mmCIF file with all atom_site columns, C-alpha atoms in Angstrom:
data_model
loop_
_atom_site.group_PDB
_atom_site.id
_atom_site.type_symbol
_atom_site.label_atom_id
_atom_site.label_alt_id
_atom_site.label_comp_id
_atom_site.label_asym_id
_atom_site.label_entity_id
_atom_site.label_seq_id
_atom_site.pdbx_PDB_ins_code
_atom_site.Cartn_x
_atom_site.Cartn_y
_atom_site.Cartn_z
_atom_site.occupancy
_atom_site.B_iso_or_equiv
_atom_site.pdbx_formal_charge
_atom_site.auth_seq_id
_atom_site.auth_comp_id
_atom_site.auth_asym_id
_atom_site.auth_atom_id
_atom_site.pdbx_PDB_model_num
ATOM 1   C CA . LEU A 1 1   ? 5.970   -14.058 7.138   1.00 41.00 ? 174 LEU A CA 1
ATOM 2   C CA . THR A 1 2   ? 4.649   -13.613 3.411   1.00 42.00 ? 175 THR A CA 1
ATOM 3   C CA . ILE A 1 3   ? 0.831   -13.462 3.300   1.00 41.00 ? 176 ILE A CA 1
ATOM 4   C CA . HIS A 1 4   ? -0.807  -13.725 -0.119  1.00 43.00 ? 177 HIS A CA 1
ATOM 5   C CA . PRO A 1 5   ? -4.425  -12.594 -1.235  1.00 44.00 ? 178 PRO A CA 1
ATOM 6   C CA . PRO A 1 6   ? -6.472  -15.720 -0.501  1.00 42.00 ? 179 PRO A CA 1
ATOM 7   C CA . ASP A 1 7   ? -7.607  -16.020 -4.293  1.00 44.00 ? 180 ASP A CA 1
ATOM 8   C CA . GLY A 1 8   ? -3.803  -16.068 -5.422  1.00 47.00 ? 181 GLY A CA 1
ATOM 9   C CA . ARG A 1 9   ? -4.019  -12.940 -7.754  1.00 48.00 ? 182 ARG A CA 1
ATOM 10  C CA . ARG A 1 10  ? -0.981  -11.685 -8.320  1.00 52.00 ? 183 ARG A CA 1
ATOM 11  C CA . LEU A 1 11  ? 0.503   -8.417  -10.046 1.00 52.00 ? 184 LEU A CA 1
ATOM 12  C CA . VAL A 1 12  ? 0.567   -9.224  -13.762 1.00 57.00 ? 185 VAL A CA 1
ATOM 13  C CA . GLY A 1 13  ? 1.687   -5.794  -15.023 1.00 71.00 ? 186 GLY A CA 1
ATOM 14  C CA . ARG A 1 14  ? 2.330   -2.276  -13.945 1.00 88.00 ? 187 ARG A CA 1
ATOM 15  C CA . ASN A 1 15  ? -1.371  -1.420  -14.664 1.00 92.00 ? 188 ASN A CA 1
ATOM 16  C CA . GLY A 1 16  ? -2.592  -3.571  -11.943 1.00 93.00 ? 189 GLY A CA 1
ATOM 17  C CA . HIS A 1 17  ? -4.625  -6.739  -12.163 1.00 93.00 ? 190 HIS A CA 1
ATOM 18  C CA . PRO A 1 18  ? -7.220  -7.066  -15.095 1.00 93.00 ? 191 PRO A CA 1
ATOM 19  C CA . ASP A 1 19  ? -10.287 -7.377  -12.685 1.00 92.00 ? 192 ASP A CA 1
ATOM 20  C CA . CYS A 1 20  ? -9.202  -3.982  -11.053 1.00 94.00 ? 193 CYS A CA 1
ATOM 21  C CA . PRO A 1 21  ? -6.775  -1.732  -13.140 1.00 96.00 ? 194 PRO A CA 1
ATOM 22  C CA . CYS A 1 22  ? -5.190  1.339   -11.994 1.00 97.00 ? 195 CYS A CA 1
ATOM 23  C CA . TYR A 1 23  ? -6.796  4.479   -13.576 1.00 96.00 ? 196 TYR A CA 1
ATOM 24  C CA . ASP A 1 24  ? -6.795  8.113   -13.507 1.00 97.00 ? 197 ASP A CA 1
ATOM 25  C CA . PRO A 1 25  ? -9.591  9.526   -11.191 1.00 97.00 ? 198 PRO A CA 1
ATOM 26  C CA . TRP A 1 26  ? -9.150  13.142  -11.968 1.00 96.00 ? 199 TRP A CA 1
ATOM 27  C CA . ALA A 1 27  ? -9.793  12.372  -15.888 1.00 95.00 ? 200 ALA A CA 1
ATOM 28  C CA . SER A 1 28  ? -13.399 12.253  -15.583 1.00 91.00 ? 201 SER A CA 1
ATOM 29  C CA . LEU A 1 29  ? -13.186 15.738  -13.828 1.00 93.00 ? 202 LEU A CA 1
ATOM 30  C CA . GLY A 1 30  ? -11.339 17.539  -16.442 1.00 94.00 ? 203 GLY A CA 1
ATOM 31  C CA . GLY A 1 31  ? -8.024  16.992  -14.318 1.00 94.00 ? 204 GLY A CA 1
ATOM 32  C CA . ILE A 1 32  ? -6.855  17.998  -10.957 1.00 93.00 ? 205 ILE A CA 1
ATOM 33  C CA . PRO A 1 33  ? -8.650  20.957  -9.366  1.00 92.00 ? 206 PRO A CA 1
ATOM 34  C CA . THR A 1 34  ? -6.894  23.920  -9.256  1.00 90.00 ? 207 THR A CA 1
ATOM 35  C CA . ASN A 1 35  ? -7.772  24.548  -5.472  1.00 88.00 ? 208 ASN A CA 1
ATOM 36  C CA . LEU A 1 36  ? -5.936  21.469  -4.858  1.00 89.00 ? 209 LEU A CA 1
ATOM 37  C CA . THR A 1 37  ? -2.793  22.470  -6.712  1.00 90.00 ? 210 THR A CA 1
ATOM 38  C CA . PHE A 1 38  ? 0.361   24.285  -5.356  1.00 89.00 ? 211 PHE A CA 1
ATOM 39  C CA . ALA A 1 39  ? 3.766   24.715  -6.283  1.00 88.00 ? 212 ALA A CA 1
ATOM 40  C CA . GLU A 1 40  ? 6.273   23.295  -3.830  1.00 82.00 ? 213 GLU A CA 1
ATOM 41  C CA . PRO A 1 41  ? 8.082   26.135  -2.428  1.00 79.00 ? 214 PRO A CA 1
ATOM 42  C CA . ASN A 1 42  ? 11.707  24.826  -2.273  1.00 78.00 ? 215 ASN A CA 1
ATOM 43  C CA . THR A 1 43  ? 11.816  23.114  -5.871  1.00 80.00 ? 216 THR A CA 1
ATOM 44  C CA . GLY A 1 44  ? 8.510   24.907  -7.703  1.00 83.00 ? 217 GLY A CA 1
ATOM 45  C CA . ALA A 1 45  ? 7.585   21.271  -8.776  1.00 84.00 ? 218 ALA A CA 1
ATOM 46  C CA . GLY A 1 46  ? 3.583   20.937  -9.274  1.00 89.00 ? 219 GLY A CA 1
ATOM 47  C CA . CYS A 1 47  ? 1.587   19.389  -6.438  1.00 89.00 ? 220 CYS A CA 1
ATOM 48  C CA . ILE A 1 48  ? -1.422  18.340  -4.988  1.00 91.00 ? 221 ILE A CA 1
ATOM 49  C CA . ARG A 1 49  ? -2.403  19.363  -1.612  1.00 86.00 ? 222 ARG A CA 1
ATOM 50  C CA . GLY A 1 50  ? -3.894  16.163  0.623   1.00 80.00 ? 223 GLY A CA 1
ATOM 51  C CA . VAL A 1 51  ? -5.489  16.629  3.988   1.00 73.00 ? 224 VAL A CA 1
ATOM 52  C CA . PRO A 1 52  ? -3.583  18.893  5.915   1.00 68.00 ? 225 PRO A CA 1
ATOM 53  C CA . ILE A 1 53  ? -1.511  17.508  9.148   1.00 64.00 ? 226 ILE A CA 1
ATOM 54  C CA . PRO A 1 54  ? -1.793  20.004  11.961  1.00 68.00 ? 227 PRO A CA 1
ATOM 55  C CA . GLY A 1 55  ? 1.193   22.136  12.435  1.00 66.00 ? 228 GLY A CA 1
ATOM 56  C CA . VAL A 1 56  ? 2.844   20.751  9.250   1.00 64.00 ? 229 VAL A CA 1
ATOM 57  C CA . GLN A 1 57  ? 3.449   22.351  5.796   1.00 66.00 ? 230 GLN A CA 1
ATOM 58  C CA . PRO A 1 58  ? 1.047   20.871  3.257   1.00 68.00 ? 231 PRO A CA 1
ATOM 59  C CA . THR A 1 59  ? 2.587   17.767  1.653   1.00 77.00 ? 232 THR A CA 1
ATOM 60  C CA . CYS A 1 60  ? 3.490   17.762  -1.637  1.00 83.00 ? 233 CYS A CA 1
ATOM 61  C CA . HIS A 1 61  ? 1.574   14.939  -3.589  1.00 89.00 ? 234 HIS A CA 1
ATOM 62  C CA . PRO A 1 62  ? 3.126   14.885  -7.026  1.00 92.00 ? 235 PRO A CA 1
ATOM 63  C CA . THR A 1 63  ? 0.502   15.394  -9.804  1.00 93.00 ? 236 THR A CA 1
ATOM 64  C CA . ASP A 1 64  ? 0.517   11.842  -11.269 1.00 95.00 ? 237 ASP A CA 1
ATOM 65  C CA . TYR A 1 65  ? 0.184   10.549  -7.425  1.00 96.00 ? 238 TYR A CA 1
ATOM 66  C CA . GLY A 1 66  ? -1.425  6.969   -7.685  1.00 96.00 ? 239 GLY A CA 1
ATOM 67  C CA . ILE A 1 67  ? -2.413  7.612   -11.509 1.00 97.00 ? 240 ILE A CA 1
ATOM 68  C CA . ASN A 1 68  ? -2.408  4.562   -14.097 1.00 96.00 ? 241 ASN A CA 1
ATOM 69  C CA . GLU A 1 69  ? 0.428   2.552   -12.417 1.00 96.00 ? 242 GLU A CA 1
ATOM 70  C CA . CYS A 1 70  ? 1.414   0.498   -9.438  1.00 96.00 ? 243 CYS A CA 1
ATOM 71  C CA . ARG A 1 71  ? 3.906   2.315   -7.384  1.00 95.00 ? 244 ARG A CA 1
ATOM 72  C CA . PRO A 1 72  ? 5.255   2.762   -3.804  1.00 95.00 ? 245 PRO A CA 1
ATOM 73  C CA . TRP A 1 73  ? 3.571   6.333   -4.263  1.00 95.00 ? 246 TRP A CA 1
ATOM 74  C CA . ASP A 1 74  ? 4.068   7.185   -0.328  1.00 93.00 ? 247 ASP A CA 1
ATOM 75  C CA . GLN A 1 75  ? 7.722   6.123   -0.094  1.00 94.00 ? 248 GLN A CA 1
ATOM 76  C CA . PHE A 1 76  ? 9.044   9.640   -0.590  1.00 91.00 ? 249 PHE A CA 1
ATOM 77  C CA . LEU A 1 77  ? 6.214   11.494  1.013   1.00 89.00 ? 250 LEU A CA 1
ATOM 78  C CA . PRO A 1 78  ? 7.227   13.543  4.146   1.00 86.00 ? 251 PRO A CA 1
ATOM 79  C CA . PRO A 1 79  ? 6.565   13.824  7.127   1.00 84.00 ? 252 PRO A CA 1
ATOM 80  C CA . LEU A 1 80  ? 5.596   10.137  7.760   1.00 86.00 ? 253 LEU A CA 1
ATOM 81  C CA . CYS A 1 81  ? 7.289   8.184   4.996   1.00 91.00 ? 254 CYS A CA 1
ATOM 82  C CA . ALA A 1 82  ? 10.090  10.524  4.176   1.00 90.00 ? 255 ALA A CA 1
ATOM 83  C CA . THR A 1 83  ? 12.460  13.115  5.169   1.00 88.00 ? 256 THR A CA 1
ATOM 84  C CA . GLY A 1 84  ? 11.638  16.779  4.080   1.00 79.00 ? 257 GLY A CA 1
ATOM 85  C CA . ASP A 1 85  ? 14.170  16.072  1.162   1.00 81.00 ? 258 ASP A CA 1
ATOM 86  C CA . MET A 1 86  ? 12.299  12.969  0.326   1.00 83.00 ? 259 MET A CA 1
ATOM 87  C CA . ARG A 1 87  ? 14.729  10.355  1.519   1.00 90.00 ? 260 ARG A CA 1
ATOM 88  C CA . PRO A 1 88  ? 12.741  7.490   2.954   1.00 93.00 ? 261 PRO A CA 1
ATOM 89  C CA . LEU A 1 89  ? 12.666  6.967   6.715   1.00 93.00 ? 262 LEU A CA 1
ATOM 90  C CA . SER A 1 90  ? 14.159  4.024   8.047   1.00 93.00 ? 263 SER A CA 1
ATOM 91  C CA . ASN A 1 91  ? 11.369  3.668   10.736  1.00 94.00 ? 264 ASN A CA 1
ATOM 92  C CA . ALA A 1 92  ? 8.549   4.484   8.218   1.00 93.00 ? 265 ALA A CA 1
ATOM 93  C CA . PRO A 1 93  ? 5.113   2.723   8.600   1.00 91.00 ? 266 PRO A CA 1
ATOM 94  C CA . ALA A 1 94  ? 5.030   -0.549  6.339   1.00 90.00 ? 267 ALA A CA 1
ATOM 95  C CA . TYR A 1 95  ? 2.421   0.838   4.166   1.00 90.00 ? 268 TYR A CA 1
ATOM 96  C CA . CYS A 1 96  ? 5.103   3.459   2.947   1.00 93.00 ? 269 CYS A CA 1
ATOM 97  C CA . SER A 1 97  ? 6.590   1.068   0.733   1.00 93.00 ? 270 SER A CA 1
ATOM 98  C CA . GLN A 1 98  ? 3.813   -0.909  -0.498  1.00 93.00 ? 271 GLN A CA 1
ATOM 99  C CA . PHE A 1 99  ? 2.615   -0.716  -4.146  1.00 94.00 ? 272 PHE A CA 1
ATOM 100 C CA . TRP A 1 100 ? -0.832  0.702   -5.157  1.00 95.00 ? 273 TRP A CA 1
ATOM 101 C CA . CYS A 1 101 ? -2.961  2.791   -7.285  1.00 97.00 ? 274 CYS A CA 1
ATOM 102 C CA . TRP A 1 102 ? -6.051  4.396   -7.892  1.00 97.00 ? 275 TRP A CA 1
ATOM 103 C CA . VAL A 1 103 ? -8.885  2.177   -8.941  1.00 97.00 ? 276 VAL A CA 1
ATOM 104 C CA . ASP A 1 104 ? -12.579 2.648   -10.325 1.00 96.00 ? 277 ASP A CA 1
ATOM 105 C CA . ALA A 1 105 ? -14.352 1.163   -7.342  1.00 95.00 ? 278 ALA A CA 1
ATOM 106 C CA . SER A 1 106 ? -17.435 -0.018  -9.698  1.00 94.00 ? 279 SER A CA 1
ATOM 107 C CA . LYS A 1 107 ? -15.135 -1.986  -11.830 1.00 93.00 ? 280 LYS A CA 1
ATOM 108 C CA . CYS A 1 108 ? -12.968 -3.397  -9.153  1.00 93.00 ? 281 CYS A CA 1
ATOM 109 C CA . THR A 1 109 ? -13.882 -6.989  -7.571  1.00 91.00 ? 282 THR A CA 1
ATOM 110 C CA . LEU A 1 110 ? -10.683 -6.752  -5.478  1.00 87.00 ? 283 LEU A CA 1
ATOM 111 C CA . ALA A 1 111 ? -12.446 -4.684  -2.566  1.00 83.00 ? 284 ALA A CA 1
ATOM 112 C CA . PRO A 1 112 ? -10.892 -1.389  -3.058  1.00 92.00 ? 285 PRO A CA 1
ATOM 113 C CA . SER A 1 113 ? -10.780 0.796   -0.056  1.00 93.00 ? 286 SER A CA 1
ATOM 114 C CA . LEU A 1 114 ? -11.996 4.553   -0.030  1.00 92.00 ? 287 LEU A CA 1
ATOM 115 C CA . SER A 1 115 ? -9.732  7.345   0.309   1.00 91.00 ? 288 SER A CA 1
ATOM 116 C CA . THR A 1 116 ? -9.756  10.370  2.762   1.00 86.00 ? 289 THR A CA 1
ATOM 117 C CA . LYS A 1 117 ? -6.558  12.028  1.190   1.00 86.00 ? 290 LYS A CA 1
ATOM 118 C CA . PHE A 1 118 ? -8.548  14.623  -0.752  1.00 87.00 ? 291 PHE A CA 1
ATOM 119 C CA . PRO A 1 119 ? -11.832 15.571  1.017   1.00 84.00 ? 292 PRO A CA 1
ATOM 120 C CA . GLY A 1 120 ? -14.533 16.016  -1.118  1.00 88.00 ? 293 GLY A CA 1
ATOM 121 C CA . TYR A 1 121 ? -13.261 13.590  -3.896  1.00 91.00 ? 294 TYR A CA 1
ATOM 122 C CA . PRO A 1 122 ? -14.149 9.820   -2.805  1.00 90.00 ? 295 PRO A CA 1
ATOM 123 C CA . PHE A 1 123 ? -11.472 8.107   -4.765  1.00 95.00 ? 296 PHE A CA 1
ATOM 124 C CA . ALA A 1 124 ? -10.857 4.423   -4.283  1.00 96.00 ? 297 ALA A CA 1
ATOM 125 C CA . TYR A 1 125 ? -7.465  2.727   -4.155  1.00 95.00 ? 298 TYR A CA 1
ATOM 126 C CA . SER A 1 126 ? -6.135  -0.740  -4.274  1.00 94.00 ? 299 SER A CA 1
ATOM 127 C CA . TYR A 1 127 ? -2.926  -2.292  -2.987  1.00 92.00 ? 300 TYR A CA 1
ATOM 128 C CA . GLU A 1 128 ? -4.311  -5.980  -3.850  1.00 91.00 ? 301 GLU A CA 1
ATOM 129 C CA . THR A 1 129 ? -4.734  -4.998  -7.769  1.00 93.00 ? 302 THR A CA 1
ATOM 130 C CA . CYS A 1 130 ? -0.665  -4.243  -7.418  1.00 94.00 ? 303 CYS A CA 1
ATOM 131 C CA . GLY A 1 131 ? 0.145   -7.643  -5.474  1.00 90.00 ? 304 GLY A CA 1
ATOM 132 C CA . SER A 1 132 ? 0.526   -5.774  -2.378  1.00 88.00 ? 305 SER A CA 1
ATOM 133 C CA . ILE A 1 133 ? -0.986  -6.099  1.081   1.00 83.00 ? 306 ILE A CA 1
ATOM 134 C CA . ASN A 1 134 ? -3.099  -3.093  2.452   1.00 83.00 ? 307 ASN A CA 1
ATOM 135 C CA . ARG A 1 135 ? -0.779  -2.189  5.548   1.00 82.00 ? 308 ARG A CA 1
ATOM 136 C CA . PHE A 1 136 ? -2.166  1.255   5.411   1.00 78.00 ? 309 PHE A CA 1
ATOM 137 C CA . GLU A 1 137 ? -5.574  0.063   6.819   1.00 77.00 ? 310 GLU A CA 1
ATOM 138 C CA . PRO A 1 138 ? -4.665  -3.114  9.347   1.00 65.00 ? 311 PRO A CA 1
ATOM 139 C CA . GLU A 1 139 ? -8.433  -3.467  9.881   1.00 66.00 ? 312 GLU A CA 1
ATOM 140 C CA . VAL A 1 140 ? -8.816  -4.503  6.196   1.00 61.00 ? 313 VAL A CA 1
ATOM 141 C CA . LEU A 1 141 ? -5.818  -7.020  6.667   1.00 59.00 ? 314 LEU A CA 1
ATOM 142 C CA . LYS A 1 142 ? -7.185  -8.303  9.711   1.00 63.00 ? 315 LYS A CA 1
ATOM 143 C CA . GLN A 1 143 ? -10.670 -8.948  8.206   1.00 65.00 ? 316 GLN A CA 1
ATOM 144 C CA . GLY A 1 144 ? -9.072  -11.008 5.342   1.00 62.00 ? 317 GLY A CA 1
ATOM 145 C CA . LEU A 1 145 ? -7.257  -13.019 7.758   1.00 66.00 ? 318 LEU A CA 1
ATOM 146 C CA . ARG A 1 146 ? -10.121 -13.660 10.170  1.00 70.00 ? 319 ARG A CA 1
ATOM 147 C CA . GLY A 1 147 ? -10.851 -17.472 10.061  1.00 76.00 ? 320 GLY A CA 1
ATOM 148 C CA . GLN A 1 148 ? -7.840  -18.472 8.118   1.00 73.00 ? 321 GLN A CA 1
ATOM 149 C CA . GLN A 1 149 ? -5.460  -21.396 9.219   1.00 72.00 ? 322 GLN A CA 1
ATOM 150 C CA . PHE A 1 150 ? -1.841  -20.700 9.026   1.00 66.00 ? 323 PHE A CA 1
ATOM 151 C CA . LYS A 1 151 ? 1.551   -22.970 9.199   1.00 64.00 ? 324 LYS A CA 1
ATOM 152 C CA . MET A 1 152 ? 4.543   -21.304 10.544  1.00 62.00 ? 325 MET A CA 1
ATOM 153 C CA . GLY A 1 153 ? 8.114   -22.639 11.014  1.00 62.00 ? 326 GLY A CA 1
ATOM 154 C CA . VAL A 1 154 ? 9.958   -21.460 13.846  1.00 60.00 ? 327 VAL A CA 1
ATOM 155 C CA . PRO A 1 155 ? 13.903  -21.925 13.385  1.00 61.00 ? 328 PRO A CA 1
ATOM 156 C CA . GLY A 1 156 ? 16.047  -22.014 16.573  1.00 56.00 ? 329 GLY A CA 1
ATOM 157 C CA . PRO A 1 157 ? 19.598  -23.007 17.826  1.00 55.00 ? 330 PRO A CA 1
ATOM 158 C CA . GLU A 1 158 ? 18.351  -26.459 19.557  1.00 50.00 ? 331 GLU A CA 1
ATOM 159 C CA . TRP A 1 159 ? 15.511  -28.842 20.168  1.00 46.00 ? 332 TRP A CA 1
ATOM 160 C CA . PRO A 1 160 ? 12.490  -28.533 19.939  1.00 48.00 ? 333 PRO A CA 1
ATOM 161 C CA . PHE A 1 161 ? 13.104  -25.510 17.416  1.00 45.00 ? 334 PHE A CA 1
ATOM 162 C CA . LEU A 1 162 ? 15.667  -27.223 15.142  1.00 43.00 ? 335 LEU A CA 1
ATOM 163 C CA . ILE A 1 163 ? 16.028  -30.548 14.466  1.00 44.00 ? 336 ILE A CA 1
ATOM 164 C CA . VAL A 1 164 ? 19.665  -31.652 12.308  1.00 45.00 ? 337 VAL A CA 1
ATOM 165 C CA . SER A 1 165 ? 19.557  -34.672 10.373  1.00 48.00 ? 338 SER A CA 1
ATOM 166 C CA . ASP A 1 166 ? 22.329  -36.374 8.643   1.00 51.00 ? 339 ASP A CA 1
ATOM 167 C CA . SER A 1 167 ? 20.198  -37.070 5.455   1.00 52.00 ? 340 SER A CA 1
ATOM 168 C CA . ALA A 1 168 ? 17.614  -33.952 5.012   1.00 52.00 ? 341 ALA A CA 1
ATOM 169 C CA . GLY A 1 169 ? 19.602  -31.268 6.749   1.00 50.00 ? 342 GLY A CA 1
ATOM 170 C CA . PRO A 1 170 ? 18.102  -28.662 9.083   1.00 51.00 ? 343 PRO A CA 1
ATOM 171 C CA . SER A 1 171 ? 14.341  -28.958 9.806   1.00 53.00 ? 344 SER A CA 1
ATOM 172 C CA . GLY A 1 172 ? 11.956  -27.515 12.594  1.00 52.00 ? 345 GLY A CA 1
ATOM 173 C CA . VAL A 1 173 ? 8.596   -27.768 14.081  1.00 51.00 ? 346 VAL A CA 1
ATOM 174 C CA . SER A 1 174 ? 5.733   -26.448 12.400  1.00 48.00 ? 347 SER A CA 1
ATOM 175 C CA . VAL A 1 175 ? 2.770   -24.566 14.475  1.00 48.00 ? 348 VAL A CA 1
ATOM 176 C CA . GLU A 1 176 ? -0.672  -24.049 13.412  1.00 49.00 ? 349 GLU A CA 1
ATOM 177 C CA . LEU A 1 177 ? -2.412  -20.809 14.129  1.00 48.00 ? 350 LEU A CA 1
ATOM 178 C CA . LEU A 1 178 ? -6.054  -20.995 14.283  1.00 46.00 ? 351 LEU A CA 1
#
């Protein structure tokens, strides 16, 4: 099932939709505050510390995390989206592979979401500006779909789900979901 934003907006570049461009939320603060940075113990890579998960070592968010371009930023982050050696999990939540970026909520017409990733820093993010669906917050998706009409085809091996016609090839029933 492919669901597109109701107004048909699509990603037009790596920097997000023109009505809600990606940006660097740390720039207005003069950079990432040092109390949020640390070096990843195994690689020495520079990291931003997000909200801690009890009993789990701090997640190393790359220092360019969510900044200035659409990417699947969470895809390689352990423990929910990837293994400790940054291999994507086969059973990772759907949001892990979705493209998103930080946006300036005051300059975004696409209804961005507020992040709780970095306490004390009320950054906004958007999946929609990157042509993705916000699967991180299922309630946002439900709100956008509420009241919409959908048609869905269901292929199957026999009647009533699949009708084979000599002239037109396979076809099937169409179900309206309200």
